[in-house]
Amino acid sequence: MKILSIESSCDETAVAVVERLTNGGVLVRKNVVASSLTLQSEFGGIVPEVAAREQVLAMIPTLSEAVKDIKRDEIEGIAVSYGPGLMGSLLIGVETAKTLAWVWNKPLFRVNHMSAHFAANWIVDENISKIPTLPAIGLVVSGGHTDLVLLKSVEEWQWIGGTRDDAVGEAFDKVGRLLGLSYPGGPAIEIESKKIDEGLIKKITIGKLPRPMIYEDNLEMSFSGLKAAVAKMVTEKKMTEEIRASIAHEFNEAVVEVLIKKTEMAREKYSVENVVLAGGVAANKMLREGLINKFGLENVWVPQIKYCGDNAAMVGAAAIIKPEMVDVKDLRPDPNLEVVTE
Ligand code: KG4
Ligand code: ZN
């Protein structure tokens, strides 16, 4: 089965064509992503109206590129991410998908954007054929969400914990701004942090940042205090290249330590060994390697880097592994959709 999938929840306009494999994995035939990130970085963050306007401009060219060599008959369904996200942006993808499903007379599948991040772990290629073994502890870390989800089976998911304030990606973006780095902060902080790991810059003593809630025996997290601690550190120090890299490294380490500890607590609480990582922050090397070192390569699934950030291949993958067919007239964007809806 081939699915044409659309993603437009924030600043990426993406269209993909994916296919189900008999082993339960998903093969990506086409994956086109256009982003208004460069434009957004001029503002130091996402401006919803700008993002929506760019979605309108990018949707048709992106769609045309994705279906260039694909015959309409090959497409068996249309999938679209309908939330969470920015209302104006979501509308563009949802209306495009509804129109295609109606005009082409194909079934329409709605996809929760956060489920799609998890589904990126089911994407396989000629090098990767290992799909997650469930049950597993799911950890999704993105710009708007940080949640622990018990993935009992492909169908049955249970929310078990998460942040009570800022999402991890949001904290990366805010700390990036405090350090004078470009938007988005996550990749920029990682570049700074790697300078320490690779010995290009020596980590200097800047003091330790807090590891919020790390010793609290629950699955709650908090990252806004950590951001405030960085702000204090920044005002107390004269910014140099060494200090910037050292703070970036210390911040990355603090976040990763908390995420690994809370994942460990979730594994113990639910007697589950496997871990599935997802979301934009899943691209972070320290986090990927930290989870693998702690819990073992055989127990940890991380998405390929190119499927960590927002893309439509993961939306198609979600429609394949967890299909939710919906009538064209019933689908509306849901900007506040939660990771798990009951
Ligand atoms: O999942 P995503 O692409 O969009 C949302 O659904 O929110 O996540 C975007 C977030 C941004 O906050 C960005 O700074 C962060 O993911 N991010 C990273 C890295 N790459 C992207 N954070 C840490 N390390 C990275 N390498
Ligand atoms: Zn996302």
CSV table of C-alpha atoms and ligand atoms in Angstrom, one decimal:
chain,number,residue,atom,x,y,z
A,1,MET,CA,0.0,0.0,0.0
A,2,LYS,CA,1.4,3.4,-1.0
A,3,ILE,CA,0.3,6.5,1.0
A,4,LEU,CA,0.7,10.1,0.0
A,5,SER,CA,1.4,12.0,3.2
A,6,ILE,CA,1.4,15.7,4.1
A,7,GLU,CA,3.0,17.6,7.1
A,8,SER,CA,2.4,21.3,7.7
A,9,SER,CA,2.1,21.7,11.4
A,10,CYS,CA,4.7,24.4,11.9
A,11,ASP,CA,7.3,25.9,9.6
A,12,GLU,CA,8.0,22.8,7.4
A,13,THR,CA,5.9,22.1,4.4
A,14,ALA,CA,6.5,18.4,3.6
A,15,VAL,CA,5.0,15.8,1.3
A,16,ALA,CA,6.1,12.1,1.1
A,17,VAL,CA,5.1,8.9,-0.6
A,18,VAL,CA,5.7,5.8,1.6
A,19,GLU,CA,4.9,2.1,1.3
A,20,ARG,CA,4.1,-0.7,3.7
A,21,LEU,CA,6.5,-3.6,3.8
A,22,THR,CA,5.5,-7.1,4.8
A,23,ASN,CA,7.8,-7.1,7.9
A,24,GLY,CA,5.8,-4.2,9.4
A,25,GLY,CA,8.4,-1.6,8.4
A,26,VAL,CA,7.8,1.4,6.1
A,27,LEU,CA,9.7,2.2,3.0
A,28,VAL,CA,10.1,5.9,1.9
A,29,ARG,CA,9.7,6.3,-1.9
A,30,LYS,CA,9.7,10.2,-1.9
A,31,ASN,CA,10.4,12.7,0.9
A,32,VAL,CA,10.3,16.4,0.0
A,33,VAL,CA,10.7,19.0,2.8
A,34,ALA,CA,10.5,22.7,2.3
A,35,SER,CA,11.2,24.9,5.3
A,36,SER,CA,10.7,28.6,6.1
A,37,LEU,CA,13.4,28.3,8.8
A,38,THR,CA,15.8,30.7,7.2
A,39,LEU,CA,13.1,33.3,7.1
A,40,GLN,CA,12.0,32.5,10.6
A,41,SER,CA,15.6,32.7,12.0
A,42,GLU,CA,15.6,36.4,11.0
A,43,PHE,CA,12.9,36.8,13.7
A,44,GLY,CA,14.7,34.5,16.2
A,45,GLY,CA,11.7,32.2,16.4
A,46,ILE,CA,8.5,31.1,14.6
A,47,VAL,CA,6.1,33.9,13.7
A,48,PRO,CA,2.8,32.0,13.2
A,49,GLU,CA,1.4,34.3,10.4
A,50,VAL,CA,4.7,34.1,8.5
A,51,ALA,CA,4.8,30.3,8.8
A,52,ALA,CA,1.2,30.0,7.5
A,53,ARG,CA,1.8,32.3,4.6
A,54,GLU,CA,5.0,30.3,3.7
A,55,GLN,CA,2.9,27.1,3.9
A,56,VAL,CA,0.5,28.5,1.2
A,57,LEU,CA,3.4,29.3,-1.1
A,58,ALA,CA,5.3,26.1,-0.6
A,59,MET,CA,2.5,23.5,-0.6
A,60,ILE,CA,1.8,23.1,-4.3
A,61,PRO,CA,5.5,23.1,-5.5
A,62,THR,CA,6.3,20.5,-2.7
A,63,LEU,CA,3.4,18.4,-3.6
A,64,SER,CA,4.2,18.5,-7.4
A,65,GLU,CA,7.8,17.5,-6.6
A,66,ALA,CA,6.7,14.6,-4.4
A,67,VAL,CA,4.3,13.1,-7.0
A,68,LYS,CA,6.5,13.8,-10.1
A,69,ASP,CA,7.2,10.1,-11.0
A,70,ILE,CA,4.3,8.5,-9.1
A,71,LYS,CA,1.1,7.4,-10.9
A,72,ARG,CA,-2.1,8.4,-9.2
A,73,ASP,CA,-3.3,4.8,-9.3
A,74,GLU,CA,-0.4,3.8,-7.2
A,75,ILE,CA,-1.6,6.0,-4.3
A,76,GLU,CA,-4.0,4.1,-2.1
A,77,GLY,CA,-4.6,6.8,0.6
A,78,ILE,CA,-3.9,10.3,1.7
A,79,ALA,CA,-2.5,11.0,5.2
A,80,VAL,CA,-2.2,14.4,6.9
A,81,SER,CA,-1.0,15.6,10.3
A,82,TYR,CA,-3.9,17.4,11.9
A,83,GLY,CA,-2.4,18.5,15.2
A,84,PRO,CA,-0.8,19.6,17.5
A,85,GLY,CA,0.7,22.6,15.8
A,86,LEU,CA,-0.1,26.1,14.6
A,87,MET,CA,-3.7,26.6,13.4
A,88,GLY,CA,-2.8,28.6,10.3
A,89,SER,CA,-0.1,26.1,9.2
A,90,LEU,CA,-2.1,23.0,10.0
A,91,LEU,CA,-5.0,24.3,7.9
A,92,ILE,CA,-3.0,24.4,4.7
A,93,GLY,CA,-2.0,20.7,5.0
A,94,VAL,CA,-5.4,19.5,6.1
A,95,GLU,CA,-7.3,21.4,3.4
A,96,THR,CA,-4.8,20.1,0.7
A,97,ALA,CA,-5.2,16.5,1.9
A,98,LYS,CA,-9.0,16.8,2.0
A,99,THR,CA,-9.1,18.2,-1.5
A,100,LEU,CA,-6.8,15.5,-2.9
A,101,ALA,CA,-8.8,12.7,-1.1
A,102,TRP,CA,-12.0,14.1,-2.5
A,103,VAL,CA,-10.9,14.8,-6.0
A,104,TRP,CA,-8.9,11.5,-6.4
A,105,ASN,CA,-11.5,9.5,-4.4
A,106,LYS,CA,-9.0,8.0,-2.0
A,107,PRO,CA,-9.4,7.2,1.7
A,108,LEU,CA,-8.2,10.0,4.1
A,109,PHE,CA,-6.1,9.2,7.2
A,110,ARG,CA,-5.7,11.7,10.0
A,111,VAL,CA,-2.4,11.5,11.9
A,112,ASN,CA,-1.4,12.9,15.3
A,113,HIS,CA,1.9,14.8,14.7
A,114,MET,CA,3.4,13.3,17.9
A,115,SER,CA,2.5,9.7,16.9
A,116,ALA,CA,4.2,10.5,13.6
A,117,HIS,CA,7.4,11.4,15.4
A,118,PHE,CA,7.3,7.9,17.1
A,119,ALA,CA,6.4,6.3,13.8
A,120,ALA,CA,9.7,7.6,12.3
A,121,ASN,CA,11.2,4.6,14.1
A,122,TRP,CA,9.3,2.2,11.8
A,123,ILE,CA,11.0,3.7,8.7
A,124,VAL,CA,13.5,1.2,7.2
A,125,ASP,CA,15.8,1.3,4.2
A,126,GLU,CA,18.5,-0.9,2.6
A,127,ASN,CA,20.8,-0.4,5.7
A,128,ILE,CA,18.2,-0.4,8.5
A,129,SER,CA,15.7,-3.2,8.9
A,130,LYS,CA,15.1,-3.2,12.6
A,131,ILE,CA,11.7,-2.0,13.7
A,132,PRO,CA,10.8,-1.4,17.4
A,133,THR,CA,9.9,-4.4,19.6
A,134,LEU,CA,7.0,-3.4,21.8
A,135,PRO,CA,6.2,-2.9,24.7
A,136,ALA,CA,8.6,0.0,25.0
A,137,ILE,CA,9.0,3.3,26.8
A,138,GLY,CA,8.5,6.0,24.3
A,139,LEU,CA,10.3,9.3,24.9
A,140,VAL,CA,9.3,12.2,22.6
A,141,VAL,CA,11.3,15.4,22.8
A,142,SER,CA,10.3,18.2,20.4
A,143,GLY,CA,9.9,21.9,20.3
A,144,GLY,CA,6.4,21.8,21.9
A,145,HIS,CA,6.3,18.5,23.8
A,146,THR,CA,8.4,16.3,26.2
A,147,ASP,CA,6.5,13.2,27.1
A,148,LEU,CA,7.0,9.6,28.3
A,149,VAL,CA,4.5,7.2,26.7
A,150,LEU,CA,4.1,3.5,27.4
A,151,LEU,CA,3.9,2.0,24.0
A,152,LYS,CA,2.1,-1.3,25.0
A,153,SER,CA,1.5,-2.3,21.4
A,154,VAL,CA,1.2,-0.4,18.1
A,155,GLU,CA,-2.5,0.3,18.9
A,156,GLU,CA,-2.4,0.9,22.7
A,157,TRP,CA,-0.4,3.9,24.0
A,158,GLN,CA,-0.6,5.4,27.5
A,159,TRP,CA,0.8,8.7,28.6
A,160,ILE,CA,2.9,8.1,31.8
A,161,GLY,CA,4.8,11.4,32.3
A,162,GLY,CA,6.4,14.5,30.9
A,163,THR,CA,7.4,18.1,31.5
A,164,ARG,CA,5.3,20.3,33.7
A,165,ASP,CA,6.6,23.5,32.0
A,166,ASP,CA,8.9,24.0,29.0
A,167,ALA,CA,9.5,21.3,26.4
A,168,VAL,CA,13.1,20.3,25.9
A,169,GLY,CA,13.3,21.7,22.4
A,170,GLU,CA,11.9,25.0,23.7
A,171,ALA,CA,14.6,25.1,26.4
A,172,PHE,CA,17.3,24.4,23.7
A,173,ASP,CA,15.9,27.3,21.6
A,174,LYS,CA,15.8,29.7,24.6
A,175,VAL,CA,19.2,28.8,25.8
A,176,GLY,CA,20.5,29.2,22.2
A,177,ARG,CA,19.2,32.7,22.2
A,178,LEU,CA,20.8,33.5,25.6
A,179,LEU,CA,24.1,32.3,24.3
A,180,GLY,CA,23.8,34.5,21.2
A,181,LEU,CA,23.4,31.5,18.8
A,182,SER,CA,21.2,31.3,15.7
A,183,TYR,CA,17.7,29.9,15.7
A,184,PRO,CA,16.8,27.0,16.2
A,185,GLY,CA,19.0,26.7,19.3
A,186,GLY,CA,19.1,22.8,19.4
A,187,PRO,CA,21.4,22.2,16.5
A,188,ALA,CA,23.4,25.4,17.3
A,189,ILE,CA,24.0,24.2,20.9
A,190,GLU,CA,25.0,20.8,19.7
A,191,ILE,CA,27.7,22.3,17.5
A,192,GLU,CA,29.1,24.3,20.4
A,193,SER,CA,28.9,21.3,22.7
A,194,LYS,CA,30.7,19.1,20.2
A,195,LYS,CA,33.6,21.5,20.2
A,196,ILE,CA,34.2,20.4,23.8
A,197,ASP,CA,33.7,16.7,23.1
A,198,GLU,CA,36.0,16.8,20.1
A,199,GLY,CA,38.7,18.7,22.1
A,200,LEU,CA,38.6,21.8,19.8
A,201,ILE,CA,37.8,23.9,22.9
A,202,LYS,CA,38.7,23.0,26.5
A,203,LYS,CA,35.8,23.0,28.9
A,204,ILE,CA,36.4,25.6,31.5
A,205,THR,CA,35.0,25.6,35.0
A,206,ILE,CA,31.7,27.5,34.9
A,207,GLY,CA,29.9,25.8,37.8
A,208,LYS,CA,27.3,23.0,37.5
A,209,LEU,CA,23.8,23.6,36.2
A,210,PRO,CA,20.9,21.9,38.1
A,211,ARG,CA,19.5,18.6,36.9
A,212,PRO,CA,15.8,19.5,37.7
A,213,MET,CA,13.7,16.8,39.5
A,214,ILE,CA,16.3,14.1,38.7
A,215,TYR,CA,16.0,12.6,42.2
A,216,GLU,CA,12.2,12.9,42.5
A,217,ASP,CA,10.7,9.5,42.4
A,218,ASN,CA,8.1,10.3,39.6
A,219,LEU,CA,8.0,10.7,35.8
A,220,GLU,CA,7.6,14.5,35.9
A,221,MET,CA,10.2,16.8,34.4
A,222,SER,CA,10.8,20.6,34.4
A,223,PHE,CA,13.1,22.6,32.2
A,224,SER,CA,12.2,26.2,32.8
A,225,GLY,CA,14.4,26.5,35.9
A,226,LEU,CA,17.3,25.1,34.0
A,227,LYS,CA,16.9,27.9,31.4
A,228,ALA,CA,16.8,30.5,34.2
A,229,ALA,CA,20.0,29.0,35.7
A,230,VAL,CA,21.7,29.5,32.3
A,231,ALA,CA,20.4,33.1,32.1
A,232,LYS,CA,22.0,33.7,35.5
A,233,MET,CA,25.3,32.1,34.5
A,234,VAL,CA,25.3,34.2,31.3
A,235,THR,CA,24.8,37.5,33.2
A,236,GLU,CA,27.6,36.6,35.6
A,237,LYS,CA,30.2,35.8,33.0
A,238,LYS,CA,31.9,37.8,30.2
A,239,MET,CA,31.0,35.8,27.1
A,240,THR,CA,34.0,34.2,25.3
A,241,GLU,CA,34.1,31.4,22.9
A,242,GLU,CA,35.3,29.0,25.7
A,243,ILE,CA,32.5,30.1,28.0
A,244,ARG,CA,29.8,29.8,25.3
A,245,ALA,CA,30.9,26.3,24.4
A,246,SER,CA,31.3,25.2,28.0
A,247,ILE,CA,27.8,26.4,29.0
A,248,ALA,CA,26.3,24.8,25.8
A,249,HIS,CA,28.0,21.5,26.8
A,250,GLU,CA,27.0,21.7,30.4
A,251,PHE,CA,23.4,22.5,29.4
A,252,ASN,CA,23.2,19.6,26.9
A,253,GLU,CA,24.6,17.3,29.5
A,254,ALA,CA,22.1,18.4,32.2
A,255,VAL,CA,19.2,17.8,29.8
A,256,VAL,CA,20.4,14.4,28.7
A,257,GLU,CA,21.1,13.3,32.3
A,258,VAL,CA,17.5,14.1,33.3
A,259,LEU,CA,16.0,12.5,30.2
A,260,ILE,CA,18.0,9.3,30.7
A,261,LYS,CA,17.2,9.1,34.4
A,262,LYS,CA,13.4,9.6,33.9
A,263,THR,CA,13.5,7.0,31.1
A,264,GLU,CA,15.3,4.6,33.5
A,265,MET,CA,12.6,5.2,36.2
A,266,ALA,CA,9.9,4.5,33.6
A,267,ARG,CA,11.5,1.3,32.5
A,268,GLU,CA,11.6,0.1,36.1
A,269,LYS,CA,8.1,1.3,37.0
A,270,TYR,CA,6.5,-0.5,34.1
A,271,SER,CA,9.1,-3.4,33.9
A,272,VAL,CA,9.8,-2.6,30.2
A,273,GLU,CA,13.3,-2.9,28.7
A,274,ASN,CA,12.9,-1.3,25.3
A,275,VAL,CA,13.1,2.4,24.6
A,276,VAL,CA,11.9,4.3,21.5
A,277,LEU,CA,13.2,7.9,21.1
A,278,ALA,CA,11.3,10.5,18.9
A,279,GLY,CA,11.0,14.2,18.0
A,280,GLY,CA,13.3,16.9,16.8
A,281,VAL,CA,15.7,16.7,19.8
A,282,ALA,CA,16.2,13.0,19.0
A,283,ALA,CA,18.8,14.3,16.5
A,284,ASN,CA,21.0,15.2,19.5
A,285,LYS,CA,24.1,13.0,19.5
A,286,MET,CA,24.6,13.1,23.3
A,287,LEU,CA,21.0,12.0,23.9
A,288,ARG,CA,21.1,9.2,21.2
A,289,GLU,CA,24.4,7.8,22.4
A,290,GLY,CA,23.5,8.3,26.1
A,291,LEU,CA,20.4,6.2,25.8
A,292,ILE,CA,22.2,3.5,23.8
A,293,ASN,CA,25.1,3.4,26.2
A,294,LYS,CA,22.8,3.2,29.2
A,295,PHE,CA,20.2,0.7,28.0
A,296,GLY,CA,22.1,-1.2,25.2
A,297,LEU,CA,21.9,-1.0,21.4
A,298,GLU,CA,19.6,-4.0,21.3
A,299,ASN,CA,17.0,-2.2,23.5
A,300,VAL,CA,17.0,1.3,22.1
A,301,TRP,CA,15.5,2.6,18.8
A,302,VAL,CA,16.3,6.1,17.5
A,303,PRO,CA,15.0,7.5,14.3
A,304,GLN,CA,17.4,8.2,11.4
A,305,ILE,CA,18.6,11.8,11.7
A,306,LYS,CA,16.8,12.9,8.6
A,307,TYR,CA,13.4,11.7,10.1
A,308,CYS,CA,13.9,13.4,13.5
A,309,GLY,CA,12.7,16.9,12.6
A,310,ASP,CA,9.3,17.5,11.0
A,311,ASN,CA,8.8,15.6,7.8
A,312,ALA,CA,6.0,13.9,5.9
A,313,ALA,CA,7.6,10.4,5.7
A,314,MET,CA,6.9,9.9,9.4
A,315,VAL,CA,3.2,11.0,8.8
A,316,GLY,CA,2.9,8.3,6.2
A,317,ALA,CA,4.5,5.8,8.5
A,318,ALA,CA,2.0,6.6,11.2
A,319,ALA,CA,-0.9,6.2,8.8
A,320,ILE,CA,0.5,2.8,7.9
A,321,ILE,CA,1.2,1.4,11.4
A,322,LYS,CA,-1.6,3.1,13.3
A,323,PRO,CA,-4.3,3.9,10.6
A,324,GLU,CA,-7.2,6.3,11.6
A,325,MET,CA,-9.4,6.7,8.6
A,326,VAL,CA,-11.7,9.7,8.6
A,327,ASP,CA,-14.4,11.2,6.4
A,328,VAL,CA,-13.4,14.2,4.4
A,329,LYS,CA,-16.2,16.3,5.9
A,330,ASP,CA,-15.2,15.5,9.5
A,331,LEU,CA,-11.5,16.4,9.5
A,332,ARG,CA,-10.5,19.7,11.2
A,333,PRO,CA,-7.1,20.8,12.5
A,334,ASP,CA,-6.6,20.3,16.3
A,335,PRO,CA,-3.8,22.7,17.4
A,336,ASN,CA,-3.9,21.4,21.0
A,337,LEU,CA,-4.0,17.6,20.3
A,338,GLU,CA,-2.2,15.6,23.0
A,339,VAL,CA,0.2,12.8,22.4
A,340,VAL,CA,-2.2,10.3,23.6
A,341,THR,CA,-6.0,10.9,23.3
A,342,GLU,CA,-8.5,8.8,25.1
B,1,KG4,O1,10.0,17.8,16.4
B,1,KG4,P1,10.5,19.2,15.9
B,1,KG4,O2,11.2,19.2,14.6
B,1,KG4,O3,9.3,20.1,15.8
B,1,KG4,C1,8.2,20.1,16.7
B,1,KG4,O4,7.3,19.3,16.5
B,1,KG4,O5,8.3,20.9,17.7
B,1,KG4,O6,11.4,19.8,17.0
B,1,KG4,C2,12.0,21.0,16.9
B,1,KG4,C3,13.0,21.2,18.1
B,1,KG4,C4,13.5,22.6,18.1
B,1,KG4,O7,13.3,23.1,19.4
B,1,KG4,C5,15.0,22.3,17.9
B,1,KG4,O8,15.9,23.3,18.6
B,1,KG4,C6,15.2,20.9,18.4
B,1,KG4,O9,14.1,20.2,18.0
B,1,KG4,N1,16.4,20.3,17.8
B,1,KG4,C7,17.5,19.8,18.6
B,1,KG4,C8,18.4,19.3,17.7
B,1,KG4,N2,17.9,19.4,16.4
B,1,KG4,C9,16.6,20.0,16.5
B,1,KG4,N3,17.7,19.9,19.9
B,1,KG4,C10,18.9,19.4,20.3
B,1,KG4,N4,19.8,18.9,19.5
B,1,KG4,C11,19.6,18.8,18.2
B,1,KG4,N5,20.6,18.3,17.4
B,2,ZN,ZN,7.4,17.9,15.3
